[in-house]
Amino acid sequence: MKHRWITDRGLWLESRACTLGLKQKIEAAALPEVEAVVPGDGSLLVVLQPGQGAGPVLLDLINKAQPDASLEVLGRHHEIPVIYGGDAGPDLERVADAAGLTTSQAVELHAGAQYRVAFLGFQPGFAYLAGTPTPLQTARRSAPRARVPAGSVALGGMYTGIYPGTSPGGWLLIGRTREWVFDPLRKPPARFTPGDHVRFVPR
Amino acid sequence: MKIVVRKPGLLDTIQDLGRPNYRQMGVPEGGAADRQAMILANRLVGNADGAAGIEFTLHGPTLGFPQGGVIALSGARFEVRCDGVNLHWDETLALAAGTSLELGRALNGCRGYLAVAGGIELEPVLGSGATFLPGAFGGWNGRSLEAGDALPVGVAGAMRLGRANRPVAEGPLRVVAGPQLGWFAESALVGLFGGRFVVDAHSDRSGIRLRGPALRVEKSEELASQGVLPGAIQVPPEGQPIVLGWDGPVTGGYPVIAGIIAADLGRLAQLRPGDRVGFQALDREDARAAWLDQQGALDGSITWLA
């Protein structure tokens, strides 16, 4: 696999389907020059310690990686109780309408799917959950809301996400959970890690 | 021992060398924007490089030292008055009990640093004392300093007096090609490397916005989110680049045309709104060599007087 650079510290790989598997392989190798391995949507950023180059083991892992190979991915399992619709999910009707479903069918479809944490970003603890059923995949709001309540379960493009804290946001809000998502004083601080599985349970 | 904030500056935060281990949880590394300056200030007072100090921005705070203290100031130079005494930058300074240190405007650059012997003593959050303002955690209660804050100072180790001579780096900021460089029109590359950009006032520790020649993407495909780092030059559709800062998000959805090398991030930290800046291409191995040279220069920059 060819690599490119994001600044002189980040070795960038177009890792596609093998992103999470390759991430876990590089982490398991516990290489001294690697500071962090950060997945994106189909890409992987290997952050090197300042002043370090990529060593032979890392280069070998990268050269041998097949972007379309599905490697084993380890992860924990989370069940997240959600109150769908109403004040908790003001966009549920709009999402259901666009999919040609009733709101209860849309909830059933969303809660029936298994999700995988693809990567985190946007703000601390915000996980991009892959696995949103196609009929529920929607465009984002053209104008973001100034204030999305913490715990909001939301749809954005191919992904489902849970807002860890109250913040502005452009995704469509379909429900809310009271579960913690990010807390800097906990260990680990983020509920979700790339590779984890998530199911939503209607309440 | 304590440092008391008598009057805050424009933006004073507690910083150290950040928290590099939480990126995959969406937490950026953060920490002092001009790391070299923070490290130098810490060394001048006998601290470990990663001790917590104060970063101040464009206009500094007025600080009281009721029990005195040994400090060093580094980074951008600021107007400074200290009970009528003239203070030097990049030098170990012993302040008597009851001293008031009045920092004014930045005379050059944007960010100054104060280290105190013993360091500012805080409960680390995610392994660091750095303030992360977007998430309101770390540092001093997750916020910038306010009048009346009394910052506890740790126990100082052995003390020497030192003076540093920092080489002044000038010229364009050096960059390595980004993963989406090939998405851009040739005119964009001419613009990036031949043009001059002005630092926009809407710049902060999360991102530095630049105004200059529009950098046009030829490829119309929408980019999937990717991991990014401070110094990455992202280009939104309108073509005006945003350089990702220290507290910026860990993933981004705009194409990255190039990235500022680690050795030049301290210079990025010192850009003020209205400053002009250009870019020069470097390959990755030369970038690494530049970083190693810089570390060597930092090690050799201090002359110990006693």
Short mmCIF file of C-alpha atoms in Angstrom, two decimals:
data_model
loop_
_atom_site.label_atom_id
_atom_site.label_comp_id
_atom_site.label_asym_id
_atom_site.label_seq_id
_atom_site.Cartn_x
_atom_site.Cartn_y
_atom_site.Cartn_z
CA MET A 1 0.00 0.00 0.00
CA LYS A 2 1.39 3.41 -0.93
CA HIS A 3 1.59 6.01 1.78
CA ARG A 4 1.37 9.80 1.77
CA TRP A 5 1.85 12.38 4.51
CA ILE A 6 -0.34 14.62 6.64
CA THR A 7 2.39 16.99 7.88
CA ASP A 8 5.75 15.31 8.46
CA ARG A 9 4.41 13.33 11.42
CA GLY A 10 1.39 11.54 9.96
CA LEU A 11 1.81 8.65 7.58
CA TRP A 12 -1.48 8.48 5.64
CA LEU A 13 -2.85 5.31 4.06
CA GLU A 14 -5.80 4.76 1.74
CA SER A 15 -6.68 1.62 3.67
CA ARG A 16 -10.37 1.31 2.64
CA ALA A 17 -11.92 -1.97 3.93
CA CYS A 18 -8.88 -3.02 5.96
CA THR A 19 -8.75 0.25 7.98
CA LEU A 20 -9.71 -1.11 11.40
CA GLY A 21 -7.93 -4.44 10.97
CA LEU A 22 -4.68 -2.75 9.93
CA LYS A 23 -5.03 -0.25 12.77
CA GLN A 24 -5.25 -3.07 15.30
CA LYS A 25 -2.32 -4.91 13.70
CA ILE A 26 -0.09 -1.82 13.90
CA GLU A 27 -1.16 -1.23 17.51
CA ALA A 28 -0.49 -4.86 18.43
CA ALA A 29 3.07 -4.51 17.12
CA ALA A 30 3.66 -1.83 19.83
CA LEU A 31 6.25 0.02 17.73
CA PRO A 32 8.34 2.66 19.51
CA GLU A 33 8.09 5.17 16.65
CA VAL A 34 4.27 5.07 16.57
CA GLU A 35 2.51 7.58 18.81
CA ALA A 36 -1.08 6.89 17.69
CA VAL A 37 -3.06 5.17 14.95
CA VAL A 38 -6.11 7.22 13.96
CA PRO A 39 -8.73 5.78 11.61
CA GLY A 40 -10.82 7.89 9.25
CA ASP A 41 -13.51 6.94 6.76
CA GLY A 42 -11.54 4.44 4.63
CA SER A 43 -8.14 5.88 5.56
CA LEU A 44 -5.64 5.44 8.36
CA LEU A 45 -3.27 7.98 9.89
CA VAL A 46 -0.21 6.57 11.65
CA VAL A 47 1.14 9.37 13.83
CA LEU A 48 4.89 9.05 14.36
CA GLN A 49 6.77 10.34 17.39
CA PRO A 50 8.44 13.68 16.58
CA GLY A 51 11.71 13.21 14.71
CA GLN A 52 11.06 9.53 14.00
CA GLY A 53 10.92 7.72 10.67
CA ALA A 54 8.85 4.64 9.85
CA GLY A 55 10.84 1.55 10.90
CA PRO A 56 11.10 -1.74 8.94
CA VAL A 57 8.30 -3.52 10.87
CA LEU A 58 5.85 -0.70 10.21
CA LEU A 59 6.81 -0.47 6.53
CA ASP A 60 6.42 -4.22 6.18
CA LEU A 61 2.92 -4.15 7.74
CA ILE A 62 1.96 -1.34 5.36
CA ASN A 63 3.48 -2.93 2.25
CA LYS A 64 1.77 -6.24 2.88
CA ALA A 65 -1.64 -4.76 3.67
CA GLN A 66 -4.38 -5.35 1.10
CA PRO A 67 -6.86 -2.43 1.12
CA ASP A 68 -9.80 -4.69 0.29
CA ALA A 69 -8.94 -7.59 2.58
CA SER A 70 -11.30 -7.91 5.51
CA LEU A 71 -9.13 -8.45 8.56
CA GLU A 72 -10.40 -9.54 11.92
CA VAL A 73 -11.45 -6.58 14.08
CA LEU A 74 -11.78 -6.79 17.84
CA GLY A 75 -14.27 -4.67 19.74
CA ARG A 76 -16.54 -4.50 22.74
CA HIS A 77 -20.31 -4.59 22.57
CA HIS A 78 -22.57 -1.74 23.75
CA GLU A 79 -26.36 -1.60 24.15
CA ILE A 80 -27.64 1.94 24.23
CA PRO A 81 -31.21 2.62 25.42
CA VAL A 82 -32.84 5.36 23.32
CA ILE A 83 -36.04 7.38 23.56
CA TYR A 84 -36.98 7.79 19.89
CA GLY A 85 -39.05 10.66 18.46
CA GLY A 86 -40.98 13.46 20.15
CA ASP A 87 -38.92 16.18 21.83
CA ALA A 88 -36.02 13.71 22.06
CA GLY A 89 -35.95 13.15 18.27
CA PRO A 90 -37.55 16.11 16.47
CA ASP A 91 -36.39 14.94 13.01
CA LEU A 92 -37.72 11.37 13.26
CA GLU A 93 -40.87 12.13 11.24
CA ARG A 94 -38.88 13.81 8.50
CA VAL A 95 -36.51 10.83 8.29
CA ALA A 96 -39.43 8.35 8.23
CA ASP A 97 -41.25 10.37 5.53
CA ALA A 98 -38.15 10.46 3.32
CA ALA A 99 -37.84 6.67 3.66
CA GLY A 100 -41.58 6.09 2.99
CA LEU A 101 -42.02 4.57 6.45
CA THR A 102 -44.12 5.25 9.53
CA THR A 103 -42.14 6.54 12.50
CA SER A 104 -42.48 3.21 14.32
CA GLN A 105 -41.19 1.35 11.24
CA ALA A 106 -38.24 3.76 11.07
CA VAL A 107 -37.47 3.14 14.76
CA GLU A 108 -37.70 -0.61 14.25
CA LEU A 109 -35.34 -0.39 11.28
CA HIS A 110 -32.82 1.76 13.16
CA ALA A 111 -32.88 -0.29 16.34
CA GLY A 112 -32.78 -3.56 14.41
CA ALA A 113 -29.40 -2.82 12.85
CA GLN A 114 -25.95 -3.64 14.23
CA TYR A 115 -23.49 -0.74 14.16
CA ARG A 116 -19.72 -0.64 14.22
CA VAL A 117 -17.62 2.29 15.43
CA ALA A 118 -15.68 3.33 12.30
CA PHE A 119 -13.80 6.30 13.76
CA LEU A 120 -14.14 9.21 16.17
CA GLY A 121 -13.94 12.92 15.41
CA PHE A 122 -15.84 16.23 15.32
CA GLN A 123 -15.57 16.48 19.10
CA PRO A 124 -14.14 14.28 21.89
CA GLY A 125 -16.01 10.98 22.12
CA PHE A 126 -18.16 11.52 19.00
CA ALA A 127 -18.22 8.12 17.26
CA TYR A 128 -19.15 7.64 13.61
CA LEU A 129 -21.23 4.44 13.66
CA ALA A 130 -21.32 2.55 10.37
CA GLY A 131 -24.30 0.35 9.61
CA THR A 132 -27.22 2.78 9.25
CA PRO A 133 -29.82 0.99 7.06
CA THR A 134 -29.85 2.54 3.56
CA PRO A 135 -33.44 3.93 3.68
CA LEU A 136 -32.48 5.95 6.78
CA GLN A 137 -29.34 7.47 5.27
CA THR A 138 -30.10 11.14 4.85
CA ALA A 139 -28.51 14.42 3.89
CA ARG A 140 -27.52 16.71 6.77
CA ARG A 141 -29.48 19.85 7.58
CA SER A 142 -28.59 22.72 5.27
CA ALA A 143 -28.35 25.01 8.32
CA PRO A 144 -26.92 23.39 11.46
CA ARG A 145 -28.79 23.76 14.76
CA ALA A 146 -27.07 26.12 17.17
CA ARG A 147 -27.73 23.78 20.08
CA VAL A 148 -28.07 20.00 19.94
CA PRO A 149 -28.68 18.48 23.40
CA ALA A 150 -26.14 16.03 24.82
CA GLY A 151 -27.09 12.41 24.20
CA SER A 152 -28.94 13.14 20.95
CA VAL A 153 -28.91 10.16 18.59
CA ALA A 154 -28.55 11.52 15.08
CA LEU A 155 -28.20 10.56 11.42
CA GLY A 156 -25.63 12.11 9.06
CA GLY A 157 -25.06 10.59 5.63
CA MET A 158 -24.01 6.96 6.07
CA TYR A 159 -23.50 7.31 9.80
CA THR A 160 -25.34 7.32 13.10
CA GLY A 161 -23.81 9.35 15.92
CA ILE A 162 -24.48 10.30 19.54
CA TYR A 163 -23.64 13.88 20.58
CA PRO A 164 -21.41 13.54 23.68
CA GLY A 165 -22.05 17.09 24.88
CA THR A 166 -24.41 19.91 24.00
CA SER A 167 -23.03 21.59 20.88
CA PRO A 168 -24.00 22.99 17.49
CA GLY A 169 -24.75 20.23 14.99
CA GLY A 170 -26.11 19.56 11.52
CA TRP A 171 -27.24 15.94 11.78
CA LEU A 172 -30.90 14.86 11.93
CA LEU A 173 -32.01 14.09 15.49
CA ILE A 174 -34.09 10.93 15.86
CA GLY A 175 -33.78 10.19 19.58
CA ARG A 176 -31.88 10.69 22.80
CA THR A 177 -30.03 8.55 25.34
CA ARG A 178 -29.07 9.24 28.93
CA GLU A 179 -26.01 7.02 28.72
CA TRP A 180 -22.60 8.67 29.12
CA VAL A 181 -20.58 9.00 25.93
CA PHE A 182 -17.56 11.10 26.90
CA ASP A 183 -16.25 12.09 30.32
CA PRO A 184 -12.65 13.32 30.62
CA LEU A 185 -12.51 12.10 34.22
CA ARG A 186 -13.34 8.47 33.36
CA LYS A 187 -10.88 5.81 32.22
CA PRO A 188 -11.10 5.42 29.32
CA PRO A 189 -12.77 8.81 28.73
CA ALA A 190 -14.69 7.75 25.62
CA ARG A 191 -17.41 5.09 25.71
CA PHE A 192 -16.69 3.98 22.15
CA THR A 193 -13.45 2.85 20.52
CA PRO A 194 -13.02 2.12 16.79
CA GLY A 195 -14.05 -1.48 16.16
CA ASP A 196 -16.73 -1.60 18.91
CA HIS A 197 -20.25 -2.87 18.15
CA VAL A 198 -23.35 -0.88 19.10
CA ARG A 199 -27.05 -1.70 19.27
CA PHE A 200 -29.82 0.76 20.07
CA VAL A 201 -32.67 -0.39 22.33
CA PRO A 202 -35.94 1.63 22.14
CA ARG A 203 -37.26 2.83 25.52
CA MET B 1 3.31 29.10 46.84
CA LYS B 2 0.86 30.68 44.45
CA ILE B 3 0.60 32.93 41.43
CA VAL B 4 -2.42 35.22 41.64
CA VAL B 5 -4.12 36.54 38.51
CA ARG B 6 -4.72 40.24 39.18
CA LYS B 7 -5.93 41.14 35.68
CA PRO B 8 -6.36 38.56 32.90
CA GLY B 9 -4.95 39.16 29.42
CA LEU B 10 -6.80 38.51 26.15
CA LEU B 11 -6.52 34.71 26.50
CA ASP B 12 -4.36 33.12 29.19
CA THR B 13 -4.42 29.35 29.53
CA ILE B 14 -2.45 26.75 31.43
CA GLN B 15 -0.55 24.59 28.93
CA ASP B 16 2.05 21.86 28.92
CA LEU B 17 3.10 19.52 26.11
CA GLY B 18 -0.42 18.14 25.67
CA ARG B 19 -2.08 14.73 25.65
CA PRO B 20 -0.94 12.75 22.59
CA ASN B 21 -2.59 9.43 23.50
CA TYR B 22 -6.31 10.12 23.08
CA ARG B 23 -6.60 11.00 19.39
CA GLN B 24 -8.54 7.88 18.49
CA MET B 25 -11.11 8.93 21.12
CA GLY B 26 -11.54 12.27 19.38
CA VAL B 27 -9.34 14.26 21.77
CA PRO B 28 -6.63 16.38 20.09
CA GLU B 29 -3.10 16.59 21.47
CA GLY B 30 -3.38 20.28 22.38
CA GLY B 31 -0.72 21.77 24.65
CA ALA B 32 1.52 24.81 24.15
CA ALA B 33 1.19 26.12 20.59
CA ASP B 34 4.86 27.17 20.52
CA ARG B 35 6.30 24.04 22.13
CA GLN B 36 9.91 25.16 21.76
CA ALA B 37 9.17 28.33 23.73
CA MET B 38 7.36 26.40 26.48
CA ILE B 39 10.23 23.90 26.73
CA LEU B 40 12.86 26.64 26.82
CA ALA B 41 11.02 28.53 29.58
CA ASN B 42 10.75 25.33 31.61
CA ARG B 43 14.45 24.50 31.20
CA LEU B 44 15.45 28.00 32.30
CA VAL B 45 13.72 27.45 35.66
CA GLY B 46 14.98 23.88 36.11
CA ASN B 47 11.65 22.18 35.32
CA ALA B 48 11.02 19.08 33.25
CA ASP B 49 10.08 20.01 29.66
CA GLY B 50 6.46 18.99 30.23
CA ALA B 51 5.77 21.09 33.36
CA ALA B 52 2.64 23.24 33.17
CA GLY B 53 3.03 26.98 32.55
CA ILE B 54 0.95 29.87 31.25
CA GLU B 55 0.37 30.66 27.56
CA PHE B 56 -0.79 34.23 26.94
CA THR B 57 -2.03 35.73 23.70
CA LEU B 58 -1.53 39.18 22.07
CA HIS B 59 -2.11 40.98 25.40
CA GLY B 60 -0.76 39.42 28.56
CA PRO B 61 -2.10 39.27 32.14
CA THR B 62 -1.02 41.03 35.33
CA LEU B 63 0.19 38.42 37.81
CA GLY B 64 1.00 38.70 41.51
CA PHE B 65 3.67 36.65 43.29
CA PRO B 66 2.79 37.03 46.99
CA GLN B 67 5.60 34.67 48.04
CA GLY B 68 7.90 35.48 45.10
CA GLY B 69 9.12 32.83 42.69
CA VAL B 70 11.62 31.97 40.00
CA ILE B 71 10.22 32.38 36.50
CA ALA B 72 11.21 32.58 32.84
CA LEU B 73 9.39 34.27 29.96
CA SER B 74 9.72 32.97 26.41
CA GLY B 75 7.97 32.94 23.04
CA ALA B 76 6.72 36.24 21.59
CA ARG B 77 8.04 39.31 23.41
CA PHE B 78 5.50 41.36 25.30
CA GLU B 79 5.63 44.72 27.04
CA VAL B 80 6.49 43.88 30.62
CA ARG B 81 6.65 45.99 33.78
CA CYS B 82 7.67 44.57 37.09
CA ASP B 83 7.62 47.07 39.96
CA GLY B 84 9.57 49.45 37.74
CA VAL B 85 12.28 46.92 36.91
CA ASN B 86 13.17 46.02 33.35
CA LEU B 87 12.83 42.28 32.70
CA HIS B 88 14.54 40.21 30.06
CA TRP B 89 12.99 37.56 27.90
CA ASP B 90 14.48 34.04 27.75
CA GLU B 91 16.26 34.37 31.08
CA THR B 92 15.91 32.93 34.60
CA LEU B 93 14.31 35.64 36.77
CA ALA B 94 14.03 35.61 40.57
CA LEU B 95 11.04 37.63 41.76
CA ALA B 96 10.85 38.90 45.35
CA ALA B 97 7.79 38.26 47.53
CA GLY B 98 4.98 40.67 46.68
CA THR B 99 6.13 41.28 43.10
CA SER B 100 3.54 42.27 40.52
CA LEU B 101 4.31 41.31 36.92
CA GLU B 102 2.41 43.39 34.41
CA LEU B 103 2.44 42.02 30.88
CA GLY B 104 1.12 44.30 28.13
CA ARG B 105 0.87 44.04 24.36
CA ALA B 106 2.80 41.55 22.27
CA LEU B 107 5.69 43.39 20.61
CA ASN B 108 6.33 40.65 18.06
CA GLY B 109 4.52 37.38 17.52
CA CYS B 110 1.30 36.25 19.13
CA ARG B 111 1.91 33.91 22.08
CA GLY B 112 4.15 34.25 25.12
CA TYR B 113 4.96 31.70 27.80
CA LEU B 114 5.66 31.89 31.52
CA ALA B 115 7.24 28.98 33.34
CA VAL B 116 7.62 28.99 37.12
CA ALA B 117 10.12 26.85 39.02
CA GLY B 118 8.14 23.86 40.32
CA GLY B 119 5.52 24.26 37.60
CA ILE B 120 1.83 25.14 38.01
CA GLU B 121 0.56 22.21 40.05
CA LEU B 122 -2.73 20.82 38.79
CA GLU B 123 -4.56 17.52 38.80
CA PRO B 124 -3.86 16.23 35.27
CA VAL B 125 -6.86 15.40 33.07
CA LEU B 126 -6.17 12.60 30.57
CA GLY B 127 -2.53 12.73 31.57
CA SER B 128 -1.98 16.43 30.96
CA GLY B 129 -2.40 19.85 32.55
CA ALA B 130 -3.17 21.47 29.17
CA THR B 131 -6.37 23.51 28.92
CA PHE B 132 -8.70 22.25 26.18
CA LEU B 133 -11.15 25.12 25.76
CA PRO B 134 -13.51 23.48 23.19
CA GLY B 135 -14.17 20.63 25.64
CA ALA B 136 -13.90 22.81 28.77
CA PHE B 137 -11.52 20.44 30.52
CA GLY B 138 -7.88 20.38 31.63
CA GLY B 139 -5.78 23.24 32.90
CA TRP B 140 -7.47 25.59 35.34
CA ASN B 141 -11.05 24.27 35.54
CA GLY B 142 -11.14 23.89 31.77
CA ARG B 143 -11.19 27.63 31.16
CA SER B 144 -8.95 30.63 30.54
CA LEU B 145 -7.62 32.51 33.56
CA GLU B 146 -9.73 35.11 35.33
CA ALA B 147 -9.01 37.78 37.95
CA GLY B 148 -8.67 36.23 41.40
CA ASP B 149 -7.47 32.79 40.26
CA ALA B 150 -4.71 31.62 42.62
CA LEU B 151 -2.56 29.06 40.80
CA PRO B 152 -0.68 26.63 43.06
CA VAL B 153 3.02 26.25 42.31
CA GLY B 154 4.88 22.98 42.88
CA VAL B 155 8.13 22.47 44.74
CA ALA B 156 11.15 23.73 42.79
CA GLY B 157 14.24 21.60 42.26
CA ALA B 158 17.87 22.73 42.09
CA MET B 159 18.22 26.16 40.52
CA ARG B 160 20.68 27.68 38.09
CA LEU B 161 20.57 31.01 36.35
CA GLY B 162 20.52 30.81 32.59
CA ARG B 163 20.05 32.98 29.55
CA ALA B 164 18.98 31.69 26.15
CA ASN B 165 19.70 32.99 22.72
CA ARG B 166 16.98 31.76 20.40
CA PRO B 167 17.74 31.90 16.71
CA VAL B 168 15.06 33.83 14.83
CA ALA B 169 13.60 31.79 11.98
CA GLU B 170 12.31 33.74 9.01
CA GLY B 171 11.04 33.13 5.50
CA PRO B 172 8.23 30.91 4.28
CA LEU B 173 6.75 28.13 6.42
CA ARG B 174 7.95 24.76 5.21
CA VAL B 175 5.40 22.14 4.15
CA VAL B 176 5.28 18.57 2.89
CA ALA B 177 2.77 17.52 0.22
CA GLY B 178 -0.61 16.41 1.55
CA PRO B 179 -2.57 13.30 0.52
CA GLN B 180 -4.97 15.29 -1.68
CA LEU B 181 -2.36 17.54 -3.34
CA GLY B 182 -3.18 15.84 -6.66
CA TRP B 183 -6.82 16.94 -6.41
CA PHE B 184 -5.86 20.56 -6.94
CA ALA B 185 -5.55 22.51 -10.17
CA GLU B 186 -2.05 23.60 -11.18
CA SER B 187 -3.09 27.18 -10.47
CA ALA B 188 -3.69 26.15 -6.85
CA LEU B 189 -0.11 24.93 -6.50
CA VAL B 190 1.16 28.14 -8.04
CA GLY B 191 -1.06 30.00 -5.58
CA LEU B 192 0.13 28.01 -2.56
CA PHE B 193 3.85 28.24 -3.28
CA GLY B 194 3.99 31.54 -5.14
CA GLY B 195 1.33 33.48 -3.29
CA ARG B 196 1.19 35.34 -0.02
CA PHE B 197 -1.55 34.71 2.48
CA VAL B 198 -2.87 37.00 5.19
CA VAL B 199 -3.79 35.61 8.62
CA ASP B 200 -7.49 36.21 9.26
CA ALA B 201 -8.73 37.59 12.58
CA HIS B 202 -10.99 34.53 12.98
CA SER B 203 -8.06 32.36 13.99
CA ASP B 204 -7.54 30.58 17.28
CA ARG B 205 -5.94 27.50 18.81
CA SER B 206 -8.29 25.28 16.78
CA GLY B 207 -7.49 26.72 13.38
CA ILE B 208 -5.67 29.54 11.59
CA ARG B 209 -7.66 30.93 8.67
CA LEU B 210 -5.75 32.39 5.75
CA ARG B 211 -6.88 34.74 2.98
CA GLY B 212 -5.08 34.76 -0.35
CA PRO B 213 -5.24 33.27 -3.82
CA ALA B 214 -8.21 30.85 -4.04
CA LEU B 215 -6.96 27.25 -4.15
CA ARG B 216 -9.28 25.43 -6.53
CA VAL B 217 -9.95 21.71 -6.36
CA GLU B 218 -10.26 20.06 -9.80
CA LYS B 219 -11.67 16.81 -8.49
CA SER B 220 -15.33 17.25 -7.61
CA GLU B 221 -15.66 14.16 -5.42
CA GLU B 222 -16.56 14.70 -1.77
CA LEU B 223 -13.79 13.73 0.61
CA ALA B 224 -14.42 11.14 3.30
CA SER B 225 -13.32 12.19 6.80
CA GLN B 226 -9.66 11.46 7.47
CA GLY B 227 -7.32 11.70 10.44
CA VAL B 228 -5.56 15.09 10.53
CA LEU B 229 -2.83 16.77 12.60
CA PRO B 230 -1.96 20.33 13.64
CA GLY B 231 -0.36 22.06 10.68
CA ALA B 232 -2.49 20.28 8.06
CA ILE B 233 -3.62 22.84 5.45
CA GLN B 234 -7.25 22.06 4.68
CA VAL B 235 -9.03 23.70 1.80
CA PRO B 236 -12.83 24.16 1.97
CA PRO B 237 -14.72 24.54 -1.34
CA GLU B 238 -14.40 28.33 -1.47
CA GLY B 239 -10.62 27.89 -1.71
CA GLN B 240 -9.38 29.86 1.33
CA PRO B 241 -7.14 27.54 3.40
CA ILE B 242 -7.54 26.74 7.08
CA VAL B 243 -4.45 25.48 8.91
CA LEU B 244 -5.50 23.05 11.59
CA GLY B 245 -4.42 24.21 15.06
CA TRP B 246 -3.48 22.49 18.31
CA ASP B 247 -7.04 22.15 19.64
CA GLY B 248 -8.59 21.36 16.24
CA PRO B 249 -10.59 18.20 15.55
CA VAL B 250 -8.73 14.91 15.05
CA THR B 251 -10.54 14.14 11.79
CA GLY B 252 -11.45 16.51 8.98
CA GLY B 253 -13.52 16.39 5.82
CA TYR B 254 -11.71 18.91 3.60
CA PRO B 255 -8.90 17.98 1.22
CA VAL B 256 -5.42 18.52 2.69
CA ILE B 257 -3.17 20.15 0.09
CA ALA B 258 -0.03 20.22 2.29
CA GLY B 259 1.07 20.17 5.91
CA ILE B 260 3.38 22.46 7.89
CA ILE B 261 6.35 20.54 9.26
CA ALA B 262 6.70 19.97 13.03
CA ALA B 263 9.79 22.22 13.17
CA ASP B 264 7.73 25.21 11.93
CA LEU B 265 4.60 24.81 14.08
CA GLY B 266 6.09 27.18 16.67
CA ARG B 267 6.32 29.83 13.97
CA LEU B 268 2.70 29.14 13.02
CA ALA B 269 1.83 29.78 16.70
CA GLN B 270 3.41 33.21 16.48
CA LEU B 271 1.43 34.49 13.47
CA ARG B 272 -0.90 37.38 14.33
CA PRO B 273 -4.00 38.49 12.49
CA GLY B 274 -2.88 40.56 9.51
CA ASP B 275 0.55 38.90 9.22
CA ARG B 276 1.61 37.71 5.78
CA VAL B 277 2.87 34.21 5.21
CA GLY B 278 4.14 32.08 2.32
CA PHE B 279 4.90 28.38 1.92
CA GLN B 280 7.86 26.39 0.66
CA ALA B 281 7.86 22.68 -0.24
CA LEU B 282 10.16 20.24 1.51
CA ASP B 283 10.41 16.47 1.35
CA ARG B 284 9.64 14.39 4.40
CA GLU B 285 13.21 13.35 5.19
CA ASP B 286 14.39 16.97 5.11
CA ALA B 287 11.49 17.85 7.40
CA ARG B 288 12.65 15.26 9.90
CA ALA B 289 16.21 16.58 9.68
CA ALA B 290 14.90 20.11 10.30
CA TRP B 291 13.16 18.90 13.46
CA LEU B 292 16.27 17.15 14.75
CA ASP B 293 18.39 20.28 14.01
CA GLN B 294 15.90 22.36 15.93
CA GLN B 295 16.10 20.09 18.97
CA GLY B 296 19.89 20.33 18.86
CA ALA B 297 19.75 24.12 18.60
CA LEU B 298 17.37 24.29 21.55
CA ASP B 299 19.71 22.17 23.66
CA GLY B 300 22.60 24.46 22.84
CA SER B 301 20.77 27.77 23.19
CA ILE B 302 21.09 28.18 26.97
CA THR B 303 24.16 29.71 28.59
CA TRP B 304 24.25 28.93 32.31
CA LEU B 305 25.54 31.83 34.39
CA ALA B 306 25.77 30.17 37.75
#
